[in-house]
PDB file of C-alpha atoms in Angstrom:
ATOM      1  CA  MET A 706      80.201  83.732 147.140  1.00 92.00           C
ATOM      2  CA  LYS A 707      82.560  81.338 148.388  1.00 95.00           C
ATOM      3  CA  ARG A 708      84.868  81.949 151.622  1.00 96.00           C
ATOM      4  CA  ALA A 709      87.382  79.720 153.669  1.00 97.00           C
ATOM      5  CA  ILE A 710      86.012  78.954 156.823  1.00 97.00           C
ATOM      6  CA  PHE A 711      88.103  79.004 160.241  1.00 97.00           C
ATOM      7  CA  PRO A 712      86.303  77.214 163.128  1.00 94.00           C
ATOM      8  CA  LEU A 713      87.515  78.267 166.448  1.00 93.00           C
ATOM      9  CA  PRO A 714      86.242  78.153 170.082  1.00 90.00           C
ATOM     10  CA  ILE A 715      85.665  81.827 169.540  1.00 91.00           C
ATOM     11  CA  PHE A 716      82.301  83.805 169.961  1.00 94.00           C
ATOM     12  CA  LEU A 717      82.763  87.219 168.064  1.00 96.00           C
ATOM     13  CA  LEU A 718      79.446  89.164 166.758  1.00 95.00           C
ATOM     14  CA  PRO A 719      79.653  92.010 163.845  1.00 94.00           C
ATOM     15  CA  GLY A 720      81.607  95.031 164.860  1.00 94.00           C
ATOM     16  CA  GLY A 721      84.082  93.080 167.195  1.00 96.00           C
ATOM     17  CA  TYR A 722      87.705  92.236 166.810  1.00 97.00           C
ATOM     18  CA  THR A 723      89.804  89.569 167.947  1.00 96.00           C
ATOM     19  CA  ARG A 724      93.368  88.563 167.675  1.00 96.00           C
ATOM     20  CA  LEU A 725      94.373  85.434 166.095  1.00 96.00           C
ATOM     21  CA  ARG A 726      97.589  83.287 166.014  1.00 95.00           C
ATOM     22  CA  ILE A 727      97.860  81.322 162.946  1.00 95.00           C
ATOM     23  CA  PHE A 728     100.441  78.638 162.697  1.00 93.00           C
ATOM     24  CA  GLU A 729      98.959  76.002 160.681  1.00 94.00           C
ATOM     25  CA  PRO A 730      99.841  75.997 157.149  1.00 94.00           C
ATOM     26  CA  ARG A 731      96.591  75.398 155.598  1.00 95.00           C
ATOM     27  CA  TYR A 732      95.505  78.591 157.811  1.00 96.00           C
ATOM     28  CA  LEU A 733      98.798  80.665 156.853  1.00 95.00           C
ATOM     29  CA  SER A 734      97.575  79.911 153.482  1.00 94.00           C
ATOM     30  CA  MET A 735      94.217  81.428 153.830  1.00 96.00           C
ATOM     31  CA  VAL A 736      95.503  84.480 155.477  1.00 96.00           C
ATOM     32  CA  GLY A 737      97.672  84.836 152.458  1.00 94.00           C
ATOM     33  CA  GLU A 738      94.876  84.515 150.170  1.00 93.00           C
ATOM     34  CA  ALA A 739      92.578  86.710 152.050  1.00 93.00           C
ATOM     35  CA  LEU A 740      95.166  89.552 152.370  1.00 92.00           C
ATOM     36  CA  LYS A 741      95.820  88.962 148.234  1.00 93.00           C
ATOM     37  CA  ASN A 742      92.266  89.318 147.575  1.00 90.00           C
ATOM     38  CA  THR A 743      91.029  91.398 150.479  1.00 87.00           C
ATOM     39  CA  GLN A 744      87.947  89.227 150.858  1.00 90.00           C
ATOM     40  CA  GLY A 745      88.358  88.262 154.173  1.00 94.00           C
ATOM     41  CA  PHE A 746      86.972  84.840 155.652  1.00 98.00           C
ATOM     42  CA  VAL A 747      84.718  83.318 158.209  1.00 98.00           C
ATOM     43  CA  LEU A 748      85.103  82.790 161.716  1.00 97.00           C
ATOM     44  CA  CYS A 749      82.663  80.568 163.198  1.00 95.00           C
ATOM     45  CA  GLU A 750      82.250  77.819 166.091  1.00 92.00           C
ATOM     46  CA  TYR A 751      83.595  73.932 165.520  1.00 91.00           C
ATOM     47  CA  VAL A 752      80.324  71.833 165.694  1.00 90.00           C
ATOM     48  CA  GLU A 753      81.062  68.195 166.122  1.00 90.00           C
ATOM     49  CA  GLN A 754      77.892  67.090 164.518  1.00 91.00           C
ATOM     50  CA  ALA A 755      77.430  69.314 161.444  1.00 91.00           C
ATOM     51  CA  VAL A 756      79.080  68.470 157.932  1.00 92.00           C
ATOM     52  CA  LEU A 757      82.650  69.309 158.103  1.00 93.00           C
ATOM     53  CA  ASN A 758      81.757  70.586 161.599  1.00 92.00           C
ATOM     54  CA  VAL A 759      80.634  73.743 159.929  1.00 94.00           C
ATOM     55  CA  PRO A 760      77.891  75.391 161.317  1.00 94.00           C
ATOM     56  CA  ASN A 761      75.217  77.093 159.294  1.00 94.00           C
ATOM     57  CA  GLU A 762      76.369  80.548 160.759  1.00 94.00           C
ATOM     58  CA  GLY A 763      79.721  82.833 161.271  1.00 96.00           C
ATOM     59  CA  VAL A 764      81.037  86.062 160.841  1.00 97.00           C
ATOM     60  CA  LEU A 765      82.539  87.317 157.974  1.00 97.00           C
ATOM     61  CA  VAL A 766      86.037  89.061 158.907  1.00 98.00           C
ATOM     62  CA  ASP A 767      88.423  91.118 157.325  1.00 97.00           C
ATOM     63  CA  ILE A 768      92.108  91.451 158.316  1.00 96.00           C
ATOM     64  CA  ILE A 769      93.084  94.883 159.912  1.00 95.00           C
ATOM     65  CA  ASP A 770      96.712  94.429 160.613  1.00 94.00           C
ATOM     66  CA  PHE A 771      99.385  91.573 161.728  1.00 92.00           C
ATOM     67  CA  SER A 772     102.619  90.956 163.167  1.00 93.00           C
ATOM     68  CA  GLN A 773     104.383  88.392 164.598  1.00 93.00           C
ATOM     69  CA  ASP A 774     104.765  87.275 168.255  1.00 91.00           C
ATOM     70  CA  GLN A 775     108.422  86.332 170.025  1.00 91.00           C
ATOM     71  CA  ASP A 776     108.125  83.048 168.951  1.00 90.00           C
ATOM     72  CA  GLY A 777     107.691  84.274 165.208  1.00 89.00           C
ATOM     73  CA  GLN A 778     103.864  83.152 164.847  1.00 93.00           C
ATOM     74  CA  LEU A 779     101.976  85.165 162.630  1.00 95.00           C
ATOM     75  CA  LEU A 780      99.143  87.246 164.615  1.00 96.00           C
ATOM     76  CA  ILE A 781      96.493  88.863 162.919  1.00 97.00           C
ATOM     77  CA  ASP A 782      93.504  91.409 164.130  1.00 97.00           C
ATOM     78  CA  VAL A 783      90.414  90.896 162.498  1.00 97.00           C
ATOM     79  CA  TYR A 784      87.293  92.849 162.521  1.00 97.00           C
ATOM     80  CA  ALA A 785      83.572  91.106 162.311  1.00 96.00           C
ATOM     81  CA  LYS A 786      81.778  92.875 159.673  1.00 95.00           C
ATOM     82  CA  HIS A 787      78.796  90.599 158.615  1.00 94.00           C
ATOM     83  CA  ARG A 788      76.589  87.726 160.178  1.00 95.00           C
ATOM     84  CA  VAL A 789      76.777  85.267 157.107  1.00 96.00           C
ATOM     85  CA  ARG A 790      74.765  82.185 156.478  1.00 96.00           C
ATOM     86  CA  LEU A 791      77.140  79.023 155.828  1.00 97.00           C
ATOM     87  CA  SER A 792      76.045  76.213 153.188  1.00 97.00           C
ATOM     88  CA  ALA A 793      77.804  73.763 150.871  1.00 97.00           C
ATOM     89  CA  PRO A 794      81.005  73.120 153.063  1.00 96.00           C
ATOM     90  CA  PHE A 795      83.938  71.342 151.287  1.00 96.00           C
ATOM     91  CA  GLN A 796      87.498  70.678 152.007  1.00 96.00           C
ATOM     92  CA  ASP A 797      90.425  71.771 149.768  1.00 96.00           C
ATOM     93  CA  GLU A 798      93.496  69.254 149.267  1.00 95.00           C
ATOM     94  CA  GLN A 799      95.414  71.110 152.381  1.00 95.00           C
ATOM     95  CA  LYS A 800      92.037  70.132 154.342  1.00 95.00           C
ATOM     96  CA  LEU A 801      90.732  73.936 154.515  1.00 96.00           C
ATOM     97  CA  ARG A 802      87.325  74.359 154.895  1.00 96.00           C
ATOM     98  CA  HIS A 803      85.360  76.597 152.299  1.00 97.00           C
ATOM     99  CA  ALA A 804      81.640  77.082 152.166  1.00 97.00           C
ATOM    100  CA  ASP A 805      79.161  79.330 150.165  1.00 97.00           C
ATOM    101  CA  VAL A 806      78.654  82.332 152.136  1.00 97.00           C
ATOM    102  CA  THR A 807      75.507  84.305 152.191  1.00 97.00           C
ATOM    103  CA  VAL A 808      75.604  87.837 154.065  1.00 96.00           C
ATOM    104  CA  LEU A 809      72.921  88.268 156.719  1.00 93.00           C
ATOM    105  CA  ASP A 810      71.645  91.950 156.742  1.00 84.00           C
ATOM    106  CA  GLU A 811      69.793  91.830 160.271  1.00 79.00           C
ATOM    107  CA  TYR A 812      71.247  92.168 163.149  1.00 78.00           C
ATOM    108  CA  VAL A 813      71.511  89.608 165.671  1.00 79.00           C
ATOM    109  CA  TRP A 814      68.408  91.467 167.807  1.00 79.00           C
ATOM    110  CA  ASP A 815      65.789  93.704 166.527  1.00 73.00           C
ATOM    111  CA  ARG A 816      66.705  97.588 167.237  1.00 67.00           C
ATOM    112  CA  ASN A 817      63.032  98.107 168.079  1.00 68.00           C
ATOM    113  CA  GLU A 818      62.847  95.957 170.997  1.00 63.00           C
ATOM    114  CA  ILE A 819      65.782  98.782 172.864  1.00 71.00           C
ATOM    115  CA  LYS A 820      64.217 100.156 175.625  1.00 69.00           C
ATOM    116  CA  ALA A 821      66.733 103.002 177.295  1.00 61.00           C
ATOM    117  CA  THR A 822      67.019 101.794 181.090  1.00 71.00           C
ATOM    118  CA  HIS A 823      69.223 102.861 183.860  1.00 73.00           C
ATOM    119  CA  PHE A 824      71.079  99.486 183.401  1.00 79.00           C
ATOM    120  CA  ILE A 825      72.299 100.025 179.653  1.00 83.00           C
ATOM    121  CA  SER A 826      73.725 102.934 180.966  1.00 87.00           C
ATOM    122  CA  ASP A 827      75.736 101.596 183.471  1.00 90.00           C
ATOM    123  CA  MET A 828      76.590  98.436 180.831  1.00 92.00           C
ATOM    124  CA  SER A 829      78.370 100.924 178.679  1.00 93.00           C
ATOM    125  CA  GLU A 830      80.300 103.010 181.580  1.00 94.00           C
ATOM    126  CA  MET A 831      81.344  99.591 183.070  1.00 94.00           C
ATOM    127  CA  LEU A 832      82.445  98.340 178.990  1.00 96.00           C
ATOM    128  CA  ALA A 833      84.292 101.864 178.641  1.00 96.00           C
ATOM    129  CA  GLU A 834      86.259 101.265 182.117  1.00 96.00           C
ATOM    130  CA  LEU A 835      87.014  97.744 181.451  1.00 96.00           C
ATOM    131  CA  PHE A 836      88.628  99.236 178.121  1.00 97.00           C
ATOM    132  CA  SER A 837      90.957 101.706 179.877  1.00 96.00           C
ATOM    133  CA  GLN A 838      91.922  99.223 182.385  1.00 97.00           C
ATOM    134  CA  HIS A 839      92.894  96.731 179.744  1.00 96.00           C
ATOM    135  CA  PRO A 840      94.984  99.032 177.083  1.00 95.00           C
ATOM    136  CA  HIS A 841      95.485  95.850 174.446  1.00 93.00           C
ATOM    137  CA  LEU A 842      91.447  95.758 174.308  1.00 94.00           C
ATOM    138  CA  ASP A 843      91.677  99.449 173.758  1.00 94.00           C
ATOM    139  CA  GLN A 844      93.976  99.172 171.018  1.00 94.00           C
ATOM    140  CA  LEU A 845      92.420  96.317 169.364  1.00 94.00           C
ATOM    141  CA  TYR A 846      89.097  98.158 168.900  1.00 94.00           C
ATOM    142  CA  ARG A 847      89.776 101.030 166.757  1.00 90.00           C
ATOM    143  CA  GLU A 848      86.417 101.705 166.656  1.00 90.00           C
ATOM    144  CA  LYS A 849      84.187 102.353 169.683  1.00 95.00           C
ATOM    145  CA  HIS A 850      80.205 102.713 169.981  1.00 94.00           C
ATOM    146  CA  PHE A 851      79.745 103.074 173.867  1.00 94.00           C
ATOM    147  CA  HIS A 852      76.426 104.772 172.938  1.00 91.00           C
ATOM    148  CA  ASP A 853      74.938 102.095 171.103  1.00 90.00           C
ATOM    149  CA  PRO A 854      73.334  99.697 173.298  1.00 90.00           C
ATOM    150  CA  LEU A 855      73.782  96.671 170.739  1.00 90.00           C
ATOM    151  CA  TRP A 856      77.061  97.259 170.306  1.00 93.00           C
ATOM    152  CA  VAL A 857      77.706  97.490 174.262  1.00 94.00           C
ATOM    153  CA  ALA A 858      75.830  94.107 174.644  1.00 92.00           C
ATOM    154  CA  SER A 859      78.184  92.367 171.820  1.00 94.00           C
ATOM    155  CA  ARG A 860      80.961  93.389 173.010  1.00 96.00           C
ATOM    156  CA  TRP A 861      79.806  91.961 176.694  1.00 95.00           C
ATOM    157  CA  LEU A 862      79.141  88.712 175.306  1.00 94.00           C
ATOM    158  CA  GLU A 863      82.463  88.533 173.725  1.00 95.00           C
ATOM    159  CA  LEU A 864      84.779  89.550 176.306  1.00 95.00           C
ATOM    160  CA  LEU A 865      82.998  87.768 179.577  1.00 94.00           C
ATOM    161  CA  PRO A 866      84.209  84.459 180.502  1.00 92.00           C
ATOM    162  CA  ILE A 867      81.038  82.236 180.159  1.00 90.00           C
ATOM    163  CA  ASN A 868      80.263  79.137 178.505  1.00 91.00           C
ATOM    164  CA  ILE A 869      80.564  79.502 174.769  1.00 90.00           C
ATOM    165  CA  ALA A 870      77.387  77.597 173.992  1.00 88.00           C
ATOM    166  CA  GLU A 871      75.375  79.746 176.414  1.00 90.00           C
ATOM    167  CA  LYS A 872      76.696  82.774 174.267  1.00 91.00           C
ATOM    168  CA  HIS A 873      75.173  81.181 171.206  1.00 88.00           C
ATOM    169  CA  LYS A 874      72.082  80.344 172.747  1.00 88.00           C
ATOM    170  CA  LEU A 875      71.501  84.136 173.648  1.00 87.00           C
ATOM    171  CA  ARG A 876      72.359  85.156 169.938  1.00 87.00           C
ATOM    172  CA  ALA A 877      70.390  82.689 168.681  1.00 84.00           C
ATOM    173  CA  ASN A 878      67.098  83.479 170.458  1.00 78.00           C
ATOM    174  CA  GLY A 879      66.808  87.075 168.749  1.00 72.00           C
ATOM    175  CA  ASN A 880      65.520  88.700 172.385  1.00 81.00           C
ATOM    176  CA  PHE A 881      67.589  91.737 173.319  1.00 85.00           C
ATOM    177  CA  GLU A 882      65.844  92.091 176.434  1.00 84.00           C
ATOM    178  CA  GLN A 883      66.660  88.777 177.478  1.00 86.00           C
ATOM    179  CA  VAL A 884      70.232  89.485 176.669  1.00 88.00           C
ATOM    180  CA  VAL A 885      70.598  92.462 178.924  1.00 87.00           C
ATOM    181  CA  ASP A 886      68.584  90.646 181.749  1.00 87.00           C
ATOM    182  CA  PHE A 887      71.675  87.960 181.166  1.00 89.00           C
ATOM    183  CA  LEU A 888      74.264  90.650 181.671  1.00 90.00           C
ATOM    184  CA  HIS A 889      72.655  92.265 184.368  1.00 88.00           C
ATOM    185  CA  THR A 890      72.732  89.165 186.446  1.00 89.00           C
ATOM    186  CA  VAL A 891      75.920  88.444 185.538  1.00 89.00           C
ATOM    187  CA  LEU A 892      77.666  91.898 185.099  1.00 88.00           C
ATOM    188  CA  TYR A 893      76.322  92.733 189.110  1.00 83.00           C
ATOM    189  CA  GLN A 894      77.325  89.286 190.594  1.00 73.00           C
ATOM    190  CA  SER A 895      80.649  89.746 189.878  1.00 58.00           C
ATOM    191  CA  GLU A 896      80.748  93.312 191.869  1.00 53.00           C
TER     192      GLU A 896
END
């Protein structure tokens, strides 16, 4: 399947939500098509050295809500449904990027690697507290799975103000234990 590609410096994993401000005509057109066809589009990082700056992987998102900000710009809330592999990128006449998209069924980390630890439980409680302190996050995330360690770790990686390249490295290495160790270090240093 072919989908429009929206490269942004945003880190999002399946199950995540984010709000985007859309103002460029090519992306307004992309949103209109996505709403009309209910097929979504792909969010991915912008990679300087890749063909058309499109990486090999992204997330297929659905638009779940839209509104306008005080300046009249379009705001859309999107939900990341799947990790996807991207290939054969091209641009249309509006310079909107597109690519062939293949859904990756496997999750970022192997569920078999998950061991119940005290910290995973703490990490979940800390995330629930963060959501309660930030109503905009609580409203954005229509579904919450604080009992699921993969969901909790994914949300922490999305939300923490750390270098996006570091986030992509953690995602790419596929080792959930390393992700938990990293989050442990970051979250307990911030206390």
